[in-house]
mmCIF file with all atom_site columns, C-alpha atoms in Angstrom:
data_model
loop_
_atom_site.group_PDB
_atom_site.id
_atom_site.type_symbol
_atom_site.label_atom_id
_atom_site.label_alt_id
_atom_site.label_comp_id
_atom_site.label_asym_id
_atom_site.label_entity_id
_atom_site.label_seq_id
_atom_site.pdbx_PDB_ins_code
_atom_site.Cartn_x
_atom_site.Cartn_y
_atom_site.Cartn_z
_atom_site.occupancy
_atom_site.B_iso_or_equiv
_atom_site.pdbx_formal_charge
_atom_site.auth_seq_id
_atom_site.auth_comp_id
_atom_site.auth_asym_id
_atom_site.auth_atom_id
_atom_site.pdbx_PDB_model_num
ATOM 1   C CA . UNK A 1 1   ? 108.542 -22.482 -50.759 1.00 0.00 ? 1   UNK A CA 1
ATOM 2   C CA . UNK A 1 2   ? 109.176 -19.442 -52.958 1.00 0.00 ? 2   UNK A CA 1
ATOM 3   C CA . UNK A 1 3   ? 109.794 -19.931 -56.637 1.00 0.00 ? 3   UNK A CA 1
ATOM 4   C CA . UNK A 1 4   ? 111.104 -17.765 -59.454 1.00 0.00 ? 4   UNK A CA 1
ATOM 5   C CA . UNK A 1 5   ? 108.570 -15.591 -61.201 1.00 0.00 ? 5   UNK A CA 1
ATOM 6   C CA . UNK A 1 6   ? 108.389 -12.797 -63.744 1.00 0.00 ? 6   UNK A CA 1
ATOM 7   C CA . UNK A 1 7   ? 104.869 -11.349 -63.550 1.00 0.00 ? 7   UNK A CA 1
ATOM 8   C CA . UNK A 1 8   ? 103.760 -9.073  -66.357 1.00 0.00 ? 8   UNK A CA 1
ATOM 9   C CA . UNK A 1 9   ? 100.583 -6.938  -66.265 1.00 0.00 ? 9   UNK A CA 1
ATOM 10  C CA . UNK A 1 10  ? 98.689  -6.414  -69.515 1.00 0.00 ? 10  UNK A CA 1
ATOM 11  C CA . UNK A 1 11  ? 96.670  -3.250  -70.084 1.00 0.00 ? 11  UNK A CA 1
ATOM 12  C CA . UNK A 1 12  ? 94.440  -4.750  -72.791 1.00 0.00 ? 12  UNK A CA 1
ATOM 13  C CA . UNK A 1 13  ? 94.483  -6.853  -75.931 1.00 0.00 ? 13  UNK A CA 1
ATOM 14  C CA . UNK A 1 14  ? 97.247  -4.700  -77.472 1.00 0.00 ? 14  UNK A CA 1
ATOM 15  C CA . UNK A 1 15  ? 99.789  -5.550  -74.777 1.00 0.00 ? 15  UNK A CA 1
ATOM 16  C CA . UNK A 1 16  ? 102.771 -7.740  -75.813 1.00 0.00 ? 16  UNK A CA 1
ATOM 17  C CA . UNK A 1 17  ? 101.875 -10.776 -73.663 1.00 0.00 ? 17  UNK A CA 1
ATOM 18  C CA . UNK A 1 18  ? 98.085  -10.439 -73.739 1.00 0.00 ? 18  UNK A CA 1
ATOM 19  C CA . UNK A 1 19  ? 97.561  -13.562 -75.871 1.00 0.00 ? 19  UNK A CA 1
ATOM 20  C CA . UNK A 1 20  ? 100.375 -15.809 -74.563 1.00 0.00 ? 20  UNK A CA 1
ATOM 21  C CA . UNK A 1 21  ? 98.990  -19.349 -74.009 1.00 0.00 ? 21  UNK A CA 1
ATOM 22  C CA . UNK A 1 22  ? 95.444  -18.265 -74.959 1.00 0.00 ? 22  UNK A CA 1
ATOM 23  C CA . UNK A 1 23  ? 94.034  -20.640 -77.581 1.00 0.00 ? 23  UNK A CA 1
ATOM 24  C CA . UNK A 1 24  ? 91.875  -19.667 -80.558 1.00 0.00 ? 24  UNK A CA 1
ATOM 25  C CA . UNK A 1 25  ? 88.183  -20.404 -80.079 1.00 0.00 ? 25  UNK A CA 1
ATOM 26  C CA . UNK A 1 26  ? 86.415  -22.693 -82.565 1.00 0.00 ? 26  UNK A CA 1
ATOM 27  C CA . UNK A 1 27  ? 83.718  -21.111 -84.696 1.00 0.00 ? 27  UNK A CA 1
ATOM 28  C CA . UNK A 1 28  ? 80.347  -21.997 -83.202 1.00 0.00 ? 28  UNK A CA 1
ATOM 29  C CA . UNK A 1 29  ? 76.945  -21.492 -84.782 1.00 0.00 ? 29  UNK A CA 1
ATOM 30  C CA . UNK A 1 30  ? 76.459  -18.841 -87.386 1.00 0.00 ? 30  UNK A CA 1
ATOM 31  C CA . UNK A 1 31  ? 78.915  -16.190 -86.194 1.00 0.00 ? 31  UNK A CA 1
ATOM 32  C CA . UNK A 1 32  ? 80.711  -14.814 -89.239 1.00 0.00 ? 32  UNK A CA 1
ATOM 33  C CA . UNK A 1 33  ? 84.187  -13.402 -88.511 1.00 0.00 ? 33  UNK A CA 1
ATOM 34  C CA . UNK A 1 34  ? 86.950  -13.427 -85.939 1.00 0.00 ? 34  UNK A CA 1
ATOM 35  C CA . UNK A 1 35  ? 86.539  -10.748 -83.318 1.00 0.00 ? 35  UNK A CA 1
ATOM 36  C CA . UNK A 1 36  ? 88.651  -7.688  -84.198 1.00 0.00 ? 36  UNK A CA 1
ATOM 37  C CA . UNK A 1 37  ? 89.423  -7.007  -80.520 1.00 0.00 ? 37  UNK A CA 1
ATOM 38  C CA . UNK A 1 38  ? 90.596  -10.430 -79.261 1.00 0.00 ? 38  UNK A CA 1
ATOM 39  C CA . UNK A 1 39  ? 91.499  -11.885 -82.673 1.00 0.00 ? 39  UNK A CA 1
ATOM 40  C CA . UNK A 1 40  ? 89.478  -15.074 -82.217 1.00 0.00 ? 40  UNK A CA 1
ATOM 41  C CA . UNK A 1 41  ? 90.537  -15.922 -78.682 1.00 0.00 ? 41  UNK A CA 1
ATOM 42  C CA . UNK A 1 42  ? 87.565  -14.618 -76.662 1.00 0.00 ? 42  UNK A CA 1
ATOM 43  C CA . UNK A 1 43  ? 89.775  -13.514 -73.795 1.00 0.00 ? 43  UNK A CA 1
ATOM 44  C CA . UNK A 1 44  ? 93.206  -12.173 -72.974 1.00 0.00 ? 44  UNK A CA 1
ATOM 45  C CA . UNK A 1 45  ? 95.639  -12.146 -70.063 1.00 0.00 ? 45  UNK A CA 1
ATOM 46  C CA . UNK A 1 46  ? 95.455  -9.293  -67.606 1.00 0.00 ? 46  UNK A CA 1
ATOM 47  C CA . UNK A 1 47  ? 98.356  -10.755 -65.642 1.00 0.00 ? 47  UNK A CA 1
ATOM 48  C CA . UNK A 1 48  ? 100.773 -13.548 -66.620 1.00 0.00 ? 48  UNK A CA 1
ATOM 49  C CA . UNK A 1 49  ? 103.825 -15.095 -64.965 1.00 0.00 ? 49  UNK A CA 1
ATOM 50  C CA . UNK A 1 50  ? 106.349 -15.637 -67.764 1.00 0.00 ? 50  UNK A CA 1
ATOM 51  C CA . UNK A 1 51  ? 108.089 -18.381 -65.781 1.00 0.00 ? 51  UNK A CA 1
ATOM 52  C CA . UNK A 1 52  ? 105.188 -20.648 -64.758 1.00 0.00 ? 52  UNK A CA 1
ATOM 53  C CA . UNK A 1 53  ? 102.619 -19.253 -67.287 1.00 0.00 ? 53  UNK A CA 1
ATOM 54  C CA . UNK A 1 54  ? 99.992  -18.949 -64.573 1.00 0.00 ? 54  UNK A CA 1
ATOM 55  C CA . UNK A 1 55  ? 97.681  -16.141 -65.560 1.00 0.00 ? 55  UNK A CA 1
ATOM 56  C CA . UNK A 1 56  ? 94.559  -14.124 -64.851 1.00 0.00 ? 56  UNK A CA 1
ATOM 57  C CA . UNK A 1 57  ? 92.285  -13.527 -67.839 1.00 0.00 ? 57  UNK A CA 1
ATOM 58  C CA . UNK A 1 58  ? 89.320  -11.375 -68.741 1.00 0.00 ? 58  UNK A CA 1
ATOM 59  C CA . UNK A 1 59  ? 86.614  -12.106 -71.304 1.00 0.00 ? 59  UNK A CA 1
ATOM 60  C CA . UNK A 1 60  ? 86.329  -9.908  -74.395 1.00 0.00 ? 60  UNK A CA 1
ATOM 61  C CA . UNK A 1 61  ? 83.405  -7.485  -74.253 1.00 0.00 ? 61  UNK A CA 1
ATOM 62  C CA . UNK A 1 62  ? 83.071  -7.328  -78.057 1.00 0.00 ? 62  UNK A CA 1
ATOM 63  C CA . UNK A 1 63  ? 82.417  -11.049 -78.684 1.00 0.00 ? 63  UNK A CA 1
ATOM 64  C CA . UNK A 1 64  ? 81.390  -12.019 -75.113 1.00 0.00 ? 64  UNK A CA 1
ATOM 65  C CA . UNK A 1 65  ? 84.089  -14.697 -75.000 1.00 0.00 ? 65  UNK A CA 1
ATOM 66  C CA . UNK A 1 66  ? 83.107  -16.496 -78.221 1.00 0.00 ? 66  UNK A CA 1
ATOM 67  C CA . UNK A 1 67  ? 86.075  -15.225 -80.259 1.00 0.00 ? 67  UNK A CA 1
ATOM 68  C CA . UNK A 1 68  ? 83.735  -14.703 -83.239 1.00 0.00 ? 68  UNK A CA 1
ATOM 69  C CA . UNK A 1 69  ? 81.278  -11.903 -84.091 1.00 0.00 ? 69  UNK A CA 1
ATOM 70  C CA . UNK A 1 70  ? 78.209  -11.444 -86.280 1.00 0.00 ? 70  UNK A CA 1
ATOM 71  C CA . UNK A 1 71  ? 78.853  -9.195  -89.253 1.00 0.00 ? 71  UNK A CA 1
ATOM 72  C CA . UNK A 1 72  ? 75.230  -8.988  -90.388 1.00 0.00 ? 72  UNK A CA 1
ATOM 73  C CA . UNK A 1 73  ? 72.190  -7.592  -88.642 1.00 0.00 ? 73  UNK A CA 1
ATOM 74  C CA . UNK A 1 74  ? 71.102  -10.795 -86.877 1.00 0.00 ? 74  UNK A CA 1
ATOM 75  C CA . UNK A 1 75  ? 70.869  -10.425 -83.090 1.00 0.00 ? 75  UNK A CA 1
ATOM 76  C CA . UNK A 1 76  ? 73.277  -12.497 -81.039 1.00 0.00 ? 76  UNK A CA 1
ATOM 77  C CA . UNK A 1 77  ? 71.825  -14.866 -78.412 1.00 0.00 ? 77  UNK A CA 1
ATOM 78  C CA . UNK A 1 78  ? 73.798  -15.075 -75.159 1.00 0.00 ? 78  UNK A CA 1
ATOM 79  C CA . UNK A 1 79  ? 73.114  -17.352 -72.198 1.00 0.00 ? 79  UNK A CA 1
ATOM 80  C CA . UNK A 1 80  ? 72.002  -15.384 -69.152 1.00 0.00 ? 80  UNK A CA 1
ATOM 81  C CA . UNK A 1 81  ? 70.304  -15.834 -65.788 1.00 0.00 ? 81  UNK A CA 1
ATOM 82  C CA . UNK A 1 82  ? 67.108  -14.026 -64.786 1.00 0.00 ? 82  UNK A CA 1
ATOM 83  C CA . UNK A 1 83  ? 64.850  -14.108 -61.751 1.00 0.00 ? 83  UNK A CA 1
ATOM 84  C CA . UNK A 1 84  ? 61.592  -15.976 -62.325 1.00 0.00 ? 84  UNK A CA 1
ATOM 85  C CA . UNK A 1 85  ? 58.247  -14.591 -61.072 1.00 0.00 ? 85  UNK A CA 1
ATOM 86  C CA . UNK A 1 86  ? 58.594  -17.013 -58.152 1.00 0.00 ? 86  UNK A CA 1
ATOM 87  C CA . UNK A 1 87  ? 61.887  -15.399 -57.154 1.00 0.00 ? 87  UNK A CA 1
ATOM 88  C CA . UNK A 1 88  ? 64.183  -18.220 -58.302 1.00 0.00 ? 88  UNK A CA 1
ATOM 89  C CA . UNK A 1 89  ? 67.013  -17.872 -60.819 1.00 0.00 ? 89  UNK A CA 1
ATOM 90  C CA . UNK A 1 90  ? 66.558  -19.525 -64.203 1.00 0.00 ? 90  UNK A CA 1
ATOM 91  C CA . UNK A 1 91  ? 68.533  -19.797 -67.425 1.00 0.00 ? 91  UNK A CA 1
ATOM 92  C CA . UNK A 1 92  ? 67.420  -17.712 -70.397 1.00 0.00 ? 92  UNK A CA 1
ATOM 93  C CA . UNK A 1 93  ? 68.728  -16.432 -73.709 1.00 0.00 ? 93  UNK A CA 1
ATOM 94  C CA . UNK A 1 94  ? 69.452  -12.683 -73.956 1.00 0.00 ? 94  UNK A CA 1
ATOM 95  C CA . UNK A 1 95  ? 69.586  -11.171 -77.440 1.00 0.00 ? 95  UNK A CA 1
ATOM 96  C CA . UNK A 1 96  ? 71.894  -8.266  -78.209 1.00 0.00 ? 96  UNK A CA 1
ATOM 97  C CA . UNK A 1 97  ? 72.236  -6.319  -81.456 1.00 0.00 ? 97  UNK A CA 1
ATOM 98  C CA . UNK A 1 98  ? 75.157  -7.389  -83.611 1.00 0.00 ? 98  UNK A CA 1
ATOM 99  C CA . UNK A 1 99  ? 76.290  -3.877  -84.460 1.00 0.00 ? 99  UNK A CA 1
ATOM 100 C CA . UNK A 1 100 ? 77.410  -2.968  -80.936 1.00 0.00 ? 100 UNK A CA 1
ATOM 101 C CA . UNK A 1 101 ? 80.955  -1.564  -81.011 1.00 0.00 ? 101 UNK A CA 1
ATOM 102 C CA . UNK A 1 102 ? 82.923  -1.815  -77.772 1.00 0.00 ? 102 UNK A CA 1
ATOM 103 C CA . UNK A 1 103 ? 86.111  0.048   -76.887 1.00 0.00 ? 103 UNK A CA 1
ATOM 104 C CA . UNK A 1 104 ? 88.361  -1.421  -74.191 1.00 0.00 ? 104 UNK A CA 1
ATOM 105 C CA . UNK A 1 105 ? 89.242  0.847   -71.272 1.00 0.00 ? 105 UNK A CA 1
ATOM 106 C CA . UNK A 1 106 ? 92.955  0.226   -70.494 1.00 0.00 ? 106 UNK A CA 1
ATOM 107 C CA . UNK A 1 107 ? 92.414  1.285   -66.872 1.00 0.00 ? 107 UNK A CA 1
ATOM 108 C CA . UNK A 1 108 ? 89.832  -1.481  -66.412 1.00 0.00 ? 108 UNK A CA 1
ATOM 109 C CA . UNK A 1 109 ? 90.549  -4.303  -68.887 1.00 0.00 ? 109 UNK A CA 1
ATOM 110 C CA . UNK A 1 110 ? 87.437  -6.318  -69.710 1.00 0.00 ? 110 UNK A CA 1
ATOM 111 C CA . UNK A 1 111 ? 85.106  -3.433  -68.934 1.00 0.00 ? 111 UNK A CA 1
ATOM 112 C CA . UNK A 1 112 ? 83.514  -1.571  -71.810 1.00 0.00 ? 112 UNK A CA 1
ATOM 113 C CA . UNK A 1 113 ? 83.606  2.174   -72.194 1.00 0.00 ? 113 UNK A CA 1
ATOM 114 C CA . UNK A 1 114 ? 80.146  3.701   -72.409 1.00 0.00 ? 114 UNK A CA 1
#
């Protein structure tokens, strides 16, 4: 049965409805400051129905979904999956430098410009 809808597409974190119904992330570990891109949410809406609030979201490339960033020089550990020497997947921790700046490409929200 069809229902009323008002679907809005968001081009990135600067769109008017990008953060509707997206909660702030709690500060975990030693990350220092709220992410300047997602403003502490870790993700934003790429598409949202303003009637039912059903949405599609993308993770922030700057904070990797944590909502918080490292302001010092400590590397950031992120969970990742790698292939073991036996050919099986296994969990690992991937470290990235904290000073990586990411710009959001409005044509492909959630994908970093390189």
